[in-house]
Short mmCIF file of C-alpha atoms and ligand atoms in Angstrom, two decimals:
data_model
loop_
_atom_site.label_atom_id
_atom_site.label_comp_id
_atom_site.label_asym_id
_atom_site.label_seq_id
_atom_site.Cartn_x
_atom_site.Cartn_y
_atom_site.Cartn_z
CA UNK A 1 -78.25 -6.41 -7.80
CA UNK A 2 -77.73 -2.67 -7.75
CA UNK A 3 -74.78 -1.26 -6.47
CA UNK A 4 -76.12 1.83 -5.09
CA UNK A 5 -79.12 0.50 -3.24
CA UNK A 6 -77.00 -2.00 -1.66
CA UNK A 7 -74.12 0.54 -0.64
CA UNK A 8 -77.50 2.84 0.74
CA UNK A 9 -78.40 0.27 3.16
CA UNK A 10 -74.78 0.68 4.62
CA UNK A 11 -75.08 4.64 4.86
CA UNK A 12 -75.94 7.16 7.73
CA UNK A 13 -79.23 8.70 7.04
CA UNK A 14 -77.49 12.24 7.16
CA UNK A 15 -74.25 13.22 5.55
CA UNK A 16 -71.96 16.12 5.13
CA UNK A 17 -69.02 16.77 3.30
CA UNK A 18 -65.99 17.66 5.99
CA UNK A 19 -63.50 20.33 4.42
CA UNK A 20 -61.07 17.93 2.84
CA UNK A 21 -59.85 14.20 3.16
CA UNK A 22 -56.76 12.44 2.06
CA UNK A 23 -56.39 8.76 1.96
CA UNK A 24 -52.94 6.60 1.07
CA UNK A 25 -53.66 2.59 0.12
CA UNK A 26 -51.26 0.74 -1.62
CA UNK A 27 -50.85 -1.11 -4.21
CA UNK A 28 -51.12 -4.97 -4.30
CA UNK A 29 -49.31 -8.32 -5.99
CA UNK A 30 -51.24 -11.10 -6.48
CA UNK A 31 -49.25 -14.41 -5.75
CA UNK A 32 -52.73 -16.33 -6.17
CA UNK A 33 -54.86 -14.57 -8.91
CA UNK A 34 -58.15 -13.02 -9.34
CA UNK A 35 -58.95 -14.25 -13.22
CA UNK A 36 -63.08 -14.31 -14.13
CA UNK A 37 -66.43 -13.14 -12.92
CA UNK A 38 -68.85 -15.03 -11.33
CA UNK A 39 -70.84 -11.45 -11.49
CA UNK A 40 -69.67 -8.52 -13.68
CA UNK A 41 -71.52 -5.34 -11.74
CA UNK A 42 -70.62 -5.85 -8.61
CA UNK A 43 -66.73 -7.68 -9.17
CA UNK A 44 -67.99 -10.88 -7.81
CA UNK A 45 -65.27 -13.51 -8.32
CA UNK A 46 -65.10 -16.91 -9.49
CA UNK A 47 -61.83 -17.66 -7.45
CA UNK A 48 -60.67 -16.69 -3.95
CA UNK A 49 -57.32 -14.97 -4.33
CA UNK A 50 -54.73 -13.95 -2.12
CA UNK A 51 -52.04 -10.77 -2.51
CA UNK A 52 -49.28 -9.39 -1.06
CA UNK A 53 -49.31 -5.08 -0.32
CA UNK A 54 -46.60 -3.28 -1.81
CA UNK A 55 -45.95 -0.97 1.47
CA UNK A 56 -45.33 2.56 0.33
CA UNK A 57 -45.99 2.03 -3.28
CA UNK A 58 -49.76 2.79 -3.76
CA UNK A 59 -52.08 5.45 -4.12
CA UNK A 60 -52.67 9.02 -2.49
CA UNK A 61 -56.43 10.45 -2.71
CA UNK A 62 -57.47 14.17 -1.64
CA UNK A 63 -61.17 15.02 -2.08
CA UNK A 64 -62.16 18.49 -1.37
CA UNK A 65 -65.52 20.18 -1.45
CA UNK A 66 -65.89 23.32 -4.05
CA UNK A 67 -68.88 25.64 -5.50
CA UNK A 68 -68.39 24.67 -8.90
CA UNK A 69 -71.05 23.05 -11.63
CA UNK A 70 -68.41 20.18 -12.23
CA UNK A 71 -65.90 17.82 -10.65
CA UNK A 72 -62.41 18.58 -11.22
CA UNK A 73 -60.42 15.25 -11.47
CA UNK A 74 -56.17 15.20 -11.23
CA UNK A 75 -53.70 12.30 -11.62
CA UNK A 76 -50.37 12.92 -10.41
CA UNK A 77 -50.91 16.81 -10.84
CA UNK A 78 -52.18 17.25 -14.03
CA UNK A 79 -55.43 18.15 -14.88
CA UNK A 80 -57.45 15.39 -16.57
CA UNK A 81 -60.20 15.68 -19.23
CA UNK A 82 -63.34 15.15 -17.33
CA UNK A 83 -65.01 13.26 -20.42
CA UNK A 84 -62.06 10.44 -20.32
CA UNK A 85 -62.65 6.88 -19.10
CA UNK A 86 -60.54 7.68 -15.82
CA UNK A 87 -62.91 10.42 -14.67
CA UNK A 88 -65.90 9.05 -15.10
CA UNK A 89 -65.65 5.64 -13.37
CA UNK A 90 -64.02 7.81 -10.53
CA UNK A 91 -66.96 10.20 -10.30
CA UNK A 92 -69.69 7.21 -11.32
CA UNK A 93 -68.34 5.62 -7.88
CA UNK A 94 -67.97 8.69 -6.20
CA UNK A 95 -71.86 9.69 -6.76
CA UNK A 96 -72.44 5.40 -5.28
CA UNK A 97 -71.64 7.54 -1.64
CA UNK A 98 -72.56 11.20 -2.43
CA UNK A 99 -75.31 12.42 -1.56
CA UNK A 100 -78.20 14.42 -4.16
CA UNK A 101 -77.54 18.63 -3.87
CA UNK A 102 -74.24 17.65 -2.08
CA UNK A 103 -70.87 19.85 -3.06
CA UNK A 104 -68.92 19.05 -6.29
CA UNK A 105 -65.46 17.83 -5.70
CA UNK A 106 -61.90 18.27 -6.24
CA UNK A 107 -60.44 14.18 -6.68
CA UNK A 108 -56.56 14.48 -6.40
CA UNK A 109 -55.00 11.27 -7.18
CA UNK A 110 -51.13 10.23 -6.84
CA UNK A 111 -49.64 7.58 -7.87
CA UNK A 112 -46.21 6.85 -7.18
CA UNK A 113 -46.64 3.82 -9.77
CA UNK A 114 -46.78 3.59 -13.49
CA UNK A 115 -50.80 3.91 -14.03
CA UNK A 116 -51.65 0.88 -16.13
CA UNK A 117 -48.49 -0.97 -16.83
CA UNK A 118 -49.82 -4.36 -14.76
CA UNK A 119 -48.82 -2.90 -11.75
CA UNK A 120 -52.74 -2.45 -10.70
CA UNK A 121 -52.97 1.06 -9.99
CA UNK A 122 -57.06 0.85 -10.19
CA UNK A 123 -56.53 -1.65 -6.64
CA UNK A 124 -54.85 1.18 -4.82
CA UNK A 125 -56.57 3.92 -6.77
CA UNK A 126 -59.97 3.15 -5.27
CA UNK A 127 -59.10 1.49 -2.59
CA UNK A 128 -57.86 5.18 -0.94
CA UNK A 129 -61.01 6.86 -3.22
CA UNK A 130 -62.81 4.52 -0.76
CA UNK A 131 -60.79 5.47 2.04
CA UNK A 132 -61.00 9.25 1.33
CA UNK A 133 -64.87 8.66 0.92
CA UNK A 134 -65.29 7.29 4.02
CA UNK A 135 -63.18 10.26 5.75
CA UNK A 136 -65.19 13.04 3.71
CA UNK A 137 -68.46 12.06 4.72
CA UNK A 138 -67.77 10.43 8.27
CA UNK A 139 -68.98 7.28 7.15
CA UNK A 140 -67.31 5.32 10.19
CA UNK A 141 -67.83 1.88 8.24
CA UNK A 142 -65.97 -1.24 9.23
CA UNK A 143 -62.68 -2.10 7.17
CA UNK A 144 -64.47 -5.48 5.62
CA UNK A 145 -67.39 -3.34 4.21
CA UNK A 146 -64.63 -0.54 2.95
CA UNK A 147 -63.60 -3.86 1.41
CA UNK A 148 -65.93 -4.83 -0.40
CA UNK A 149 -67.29 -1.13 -1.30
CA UNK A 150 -64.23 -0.41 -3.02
CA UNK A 151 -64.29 -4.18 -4.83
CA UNK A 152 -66.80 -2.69 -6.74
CA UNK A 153 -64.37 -0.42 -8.21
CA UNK A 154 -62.49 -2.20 -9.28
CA UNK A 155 -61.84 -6.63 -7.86
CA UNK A 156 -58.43 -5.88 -6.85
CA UNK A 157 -59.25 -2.63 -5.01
CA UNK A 158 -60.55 -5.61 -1.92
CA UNK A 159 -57.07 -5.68 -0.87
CA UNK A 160 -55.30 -3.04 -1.11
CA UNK A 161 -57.69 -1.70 2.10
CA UNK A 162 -54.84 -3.76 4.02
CA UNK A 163 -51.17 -4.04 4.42
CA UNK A 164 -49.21 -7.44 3.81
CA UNK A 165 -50.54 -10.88 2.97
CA UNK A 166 -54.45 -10.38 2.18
CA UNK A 167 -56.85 -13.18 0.90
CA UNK A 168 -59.78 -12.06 -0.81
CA UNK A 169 -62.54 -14.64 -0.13
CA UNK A 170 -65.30 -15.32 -2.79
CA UNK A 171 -68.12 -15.11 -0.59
CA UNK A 172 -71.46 -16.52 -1.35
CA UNK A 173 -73.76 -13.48 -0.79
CA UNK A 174 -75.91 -12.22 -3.48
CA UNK A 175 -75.21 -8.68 -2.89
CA UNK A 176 -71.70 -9.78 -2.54
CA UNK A 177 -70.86 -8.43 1.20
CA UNK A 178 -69.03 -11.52 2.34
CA UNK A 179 -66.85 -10.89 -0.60
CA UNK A 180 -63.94 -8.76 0.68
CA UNK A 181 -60.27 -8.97 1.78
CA UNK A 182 -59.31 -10.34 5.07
CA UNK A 183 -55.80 -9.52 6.05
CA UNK A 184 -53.34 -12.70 7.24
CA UNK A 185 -51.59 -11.91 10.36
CA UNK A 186 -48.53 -13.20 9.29
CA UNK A 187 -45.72 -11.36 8.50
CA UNK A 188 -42.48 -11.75 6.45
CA UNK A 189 -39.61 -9.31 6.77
CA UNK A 190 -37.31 -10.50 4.23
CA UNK A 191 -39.41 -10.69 1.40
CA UNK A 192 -38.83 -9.07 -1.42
CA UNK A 193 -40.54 -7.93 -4.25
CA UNK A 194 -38.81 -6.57 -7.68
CA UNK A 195 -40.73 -4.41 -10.47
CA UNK A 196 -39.09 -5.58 -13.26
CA UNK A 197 -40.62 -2.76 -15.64
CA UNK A 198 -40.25 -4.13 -19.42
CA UNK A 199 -42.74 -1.17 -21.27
CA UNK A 200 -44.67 1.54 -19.56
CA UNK A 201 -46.99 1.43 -22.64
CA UNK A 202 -51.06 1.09 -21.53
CA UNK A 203 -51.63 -2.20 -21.79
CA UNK A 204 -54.25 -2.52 -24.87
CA UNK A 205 -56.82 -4.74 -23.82
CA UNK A 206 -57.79 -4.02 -19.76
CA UNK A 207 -58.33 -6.68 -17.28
CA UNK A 208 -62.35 -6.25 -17.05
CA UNK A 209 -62.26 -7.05 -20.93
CA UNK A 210 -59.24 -9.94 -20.55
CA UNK A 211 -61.33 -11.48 -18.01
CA UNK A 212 -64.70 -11.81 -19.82
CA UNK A 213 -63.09 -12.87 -23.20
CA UNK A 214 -61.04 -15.80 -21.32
CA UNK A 215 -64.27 -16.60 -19.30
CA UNK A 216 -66.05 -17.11 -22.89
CA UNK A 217 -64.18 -18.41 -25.11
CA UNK A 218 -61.26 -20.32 -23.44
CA UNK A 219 -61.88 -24.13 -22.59
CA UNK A 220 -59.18 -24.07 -21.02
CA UNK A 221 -60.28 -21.61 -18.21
CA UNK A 222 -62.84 -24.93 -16.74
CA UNK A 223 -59.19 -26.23 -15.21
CA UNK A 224 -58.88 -22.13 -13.36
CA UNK A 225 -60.68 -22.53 -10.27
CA UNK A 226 -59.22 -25.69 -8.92
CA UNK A 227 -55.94 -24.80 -9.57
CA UNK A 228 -56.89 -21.59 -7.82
CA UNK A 229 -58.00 -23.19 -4.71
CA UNK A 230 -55.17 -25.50 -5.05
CA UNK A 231 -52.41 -22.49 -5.09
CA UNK A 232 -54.46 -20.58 -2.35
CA UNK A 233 -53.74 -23.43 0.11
CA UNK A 234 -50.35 -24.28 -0.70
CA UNK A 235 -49.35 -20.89 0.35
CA UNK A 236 -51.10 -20.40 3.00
CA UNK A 237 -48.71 -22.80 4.29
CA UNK A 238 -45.76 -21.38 2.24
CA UNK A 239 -46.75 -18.32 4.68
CA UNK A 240 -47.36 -20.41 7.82
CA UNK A 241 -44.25 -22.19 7.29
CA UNK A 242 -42.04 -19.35 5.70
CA UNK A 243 -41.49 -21.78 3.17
CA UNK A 244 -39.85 -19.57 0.61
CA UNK A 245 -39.25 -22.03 -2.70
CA UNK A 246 -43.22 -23.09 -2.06
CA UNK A 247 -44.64 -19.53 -2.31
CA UNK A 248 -42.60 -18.84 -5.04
CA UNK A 249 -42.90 -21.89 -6.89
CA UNK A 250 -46.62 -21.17 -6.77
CA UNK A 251 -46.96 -17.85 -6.80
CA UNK A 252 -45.18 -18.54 -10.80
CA UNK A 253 -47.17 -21.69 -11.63
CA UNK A 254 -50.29 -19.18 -10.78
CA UNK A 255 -49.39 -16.27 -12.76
CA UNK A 256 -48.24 -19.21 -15.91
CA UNK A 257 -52.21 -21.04 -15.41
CA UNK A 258 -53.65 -17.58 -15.83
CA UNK A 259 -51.62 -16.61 -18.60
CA UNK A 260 -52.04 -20.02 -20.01
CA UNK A 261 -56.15 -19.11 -19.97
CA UNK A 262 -55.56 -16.14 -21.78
CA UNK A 263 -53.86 -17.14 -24.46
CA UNK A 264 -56.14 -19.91 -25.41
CA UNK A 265 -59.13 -17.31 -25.48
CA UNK A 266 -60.42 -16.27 -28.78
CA UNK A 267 -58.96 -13.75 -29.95
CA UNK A 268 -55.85 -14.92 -28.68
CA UNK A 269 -54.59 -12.63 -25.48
CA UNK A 270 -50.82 -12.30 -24.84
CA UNK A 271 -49.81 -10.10 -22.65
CA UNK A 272 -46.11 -10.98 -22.69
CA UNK A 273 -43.59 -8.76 -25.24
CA UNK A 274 -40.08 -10.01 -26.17
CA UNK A 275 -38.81 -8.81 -22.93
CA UNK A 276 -40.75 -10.34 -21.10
CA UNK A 277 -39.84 -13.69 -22.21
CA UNK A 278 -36.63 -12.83 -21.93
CA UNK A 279 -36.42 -11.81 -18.76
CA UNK A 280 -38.37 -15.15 -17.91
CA UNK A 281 -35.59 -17.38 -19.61
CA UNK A 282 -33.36 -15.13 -17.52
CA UNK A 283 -35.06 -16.38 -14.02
CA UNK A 284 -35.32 -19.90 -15.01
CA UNK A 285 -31.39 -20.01 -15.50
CA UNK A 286 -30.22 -18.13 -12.48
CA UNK A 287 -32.74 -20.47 -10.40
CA UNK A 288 -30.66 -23.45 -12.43
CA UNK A 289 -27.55 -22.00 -10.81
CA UNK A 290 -29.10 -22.33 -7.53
CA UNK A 291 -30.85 -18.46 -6.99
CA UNK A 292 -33.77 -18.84 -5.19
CA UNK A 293 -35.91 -16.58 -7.46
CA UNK A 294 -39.32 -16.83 -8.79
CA UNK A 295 -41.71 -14.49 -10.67
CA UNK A 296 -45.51 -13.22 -11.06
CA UNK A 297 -46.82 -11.35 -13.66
CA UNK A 298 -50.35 -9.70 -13.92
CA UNK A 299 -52.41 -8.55 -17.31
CA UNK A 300 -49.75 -6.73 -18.97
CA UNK A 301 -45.94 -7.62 -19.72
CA UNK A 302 -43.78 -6.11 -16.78
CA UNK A 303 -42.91 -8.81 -14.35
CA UNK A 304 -42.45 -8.46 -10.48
CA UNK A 305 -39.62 -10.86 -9.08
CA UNK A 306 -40.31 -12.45 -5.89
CA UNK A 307 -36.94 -13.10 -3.71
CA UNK A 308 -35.67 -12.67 -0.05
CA UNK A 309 -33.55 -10.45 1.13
CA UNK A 310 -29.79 -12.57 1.25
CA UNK A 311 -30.66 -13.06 -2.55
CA UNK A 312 -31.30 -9.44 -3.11
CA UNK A 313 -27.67 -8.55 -4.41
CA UNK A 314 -27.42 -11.23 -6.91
CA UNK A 315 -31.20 -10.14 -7.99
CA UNK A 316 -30.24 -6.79 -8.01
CA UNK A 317 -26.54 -7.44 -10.09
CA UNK A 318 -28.84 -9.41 -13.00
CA UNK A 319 -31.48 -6.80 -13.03
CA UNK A 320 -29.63 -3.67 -12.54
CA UNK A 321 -32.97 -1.68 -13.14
CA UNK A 322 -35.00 -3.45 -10.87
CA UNK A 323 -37.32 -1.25 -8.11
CA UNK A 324 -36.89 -3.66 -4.97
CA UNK A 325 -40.23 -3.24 -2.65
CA UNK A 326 -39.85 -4.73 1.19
CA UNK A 327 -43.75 -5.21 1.79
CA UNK A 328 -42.73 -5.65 5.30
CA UNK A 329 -41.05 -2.73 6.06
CA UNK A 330 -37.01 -3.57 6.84
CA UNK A 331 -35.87 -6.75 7.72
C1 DP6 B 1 -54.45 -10.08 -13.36
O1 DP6 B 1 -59.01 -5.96 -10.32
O2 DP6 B 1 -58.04 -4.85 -12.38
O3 DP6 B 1 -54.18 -8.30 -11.80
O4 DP6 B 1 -62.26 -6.14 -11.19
O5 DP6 B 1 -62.31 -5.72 -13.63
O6 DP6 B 1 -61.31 -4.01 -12.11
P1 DP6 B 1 -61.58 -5.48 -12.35
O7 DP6 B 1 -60.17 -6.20 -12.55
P2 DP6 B 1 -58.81 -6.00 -11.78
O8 DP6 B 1 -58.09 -7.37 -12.19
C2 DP6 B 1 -56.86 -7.75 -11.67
C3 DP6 B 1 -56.42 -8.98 -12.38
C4 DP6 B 1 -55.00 -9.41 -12.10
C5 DP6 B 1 -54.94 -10.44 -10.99
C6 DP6 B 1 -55.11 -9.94 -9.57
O9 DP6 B 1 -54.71 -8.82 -9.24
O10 DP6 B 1 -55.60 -10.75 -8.77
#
């Protein structure tokens, strides 16, 4: 279906640019992972996941109205070539909302994360384009529909529209609108979350492109979905329970199944680097001496340690550079 007819039926008939808008989303961890396309247009997924929001760490977007011919995109203050991959899927989205004659814009984007080093920046990136959207043109829509507007930026984007533990559920729609985040009301203060950052290299071969070649050519991915749903129940009760060694337990079996997929694609994708085995080998023997500390890791090689807060100094002493993230605010 096309995106921009269905995203019409959601709009005012009349809109008009305010004089600027500025929206924050963060960023999000997957502890149950979004891996394959049941529909490639519109980010339709083949599994339900379910994430975790990284609190401050996310994405700031300013849009603001000018007379000028052209957009003028920025990431993190510098100017960016308005002919590169980054600009155009911004302003393709952008024109989804905008309506014909209507002002060019100025797209500020921060990022007080390493763009593209598996830390999905493009979740929290349009997730606030989405937000900032939806403040420029006083679109009023409903959080759910923000949701699954900005999935179509990019899958991941569905969550980051909320704080804390958010499942994104599959949805059966064809045009994809029951296919959006819906935050969990549950909480966890002393969770913990460590960015283990092994390269800040771009990854070379994006998730869109991961995903399709391990749909396609991996056999193994048939076993994917039912471990999926599998790992999506077990923590919600991990969460219900604030069962600590069961999220974590799963949340690493998860990221491992997905990996497992891509490396049995053809050609071969493996995202991991020397470190990042390493640092694996490194988790499975402090857990041996009794830490209770597990890991996820996304389509690139940095890995994101998931402990609670009375193990954060013996985390903290084995990973000296670790960047610890309390999704919950302080415990
Ligand atoms: C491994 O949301 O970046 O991080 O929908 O093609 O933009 P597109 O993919 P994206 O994929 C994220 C994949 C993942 C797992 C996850 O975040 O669930």
């Amino acid at each position: 279906m096309d995106k921009r007819a269905i995203i019409q039926g959601y709009l005012p008939q009349h809109i008009e640019p305010q004089e600027t808008a500025r929206a924050f989303a963060p960023s999000n961890i997957a502890l149950c992972k979004y891996w394959g396309k049941r529909d490639a247009n519109l980010n339709l997924p083949i599994n339900p996941s379910l994430s975790v929001g990284l609190g401050k760490l996310g994405t700031e977007t300013r849009l603001s109205p000018f007379d000028d011919p052209q957009d003028r995109v920025s990431l993190n203050g510098e100017a960016v070539d308005p002919s590169s991959a980054f600009a155009l899927k911004l302003i393709a989205f952008l024109d989804l909302f905008r309506p014909a004659g209507s002002p060019r814009l100025a797209i500020d984007t921060h990022n007080n994360i390493p763009t593209a080093a598996g830390l999905a920046s493009s979740a929290s990136g349009f997730a606030a384009l989405m937000k900032a959207i939806n403040e420029l043109y006083r679109l009023n829509l409903p959080v759910e529909v923000l949701s699954a507007f900005a999935r179509m930026g990019s899958g991941s984007a569905s969550r980051s529209l909320y704080d804390g533990f958010v499942e994104w559920r599959m949805g059966v729609r064809e045009d994809g609108m029951d296919s959006h985040g819906v935050p969990l009301e549950a909480t966890w203060p002393e969770l913990r979350v460590g960015l283990l950052t092994v390269t800040e290299a771009e990854k070379p071969v994006g998730s869109r492109a991961g995903m399709a070649r391990t749909v396609k050519s991996a056999h193994l991915y048939q076993s994917w979905p039912l471990q999926a749903a599998t790992d999506l129940e077990q923590l919600h009760q991990a969460i219900a329970e604030r069962d600590f060694e069961r999220l974590g337990s799963t949340a690493e079996q998860n990221a491992l199944s997905m990996h497992a997929t891509m490396i049995a694609s053809w050609p071969p994708l493996l995202y991991w680097q020397p470190e990042s085995v390493a640092a694996m080998h490194r988790i499975w023997r402090l857990r041996e001496e009794g830490l209770a500390l597990y890991f996820t890791m996304d389509a690139g090689p940095n890995i994101k340690l998931l402990f609670e807060a009375d193990s954060q100094a013996a985390v903290c002493q084995a990973f000296p550079e670790l960047q610890v993230v309390t999704p919950f605010g302080s415990a």
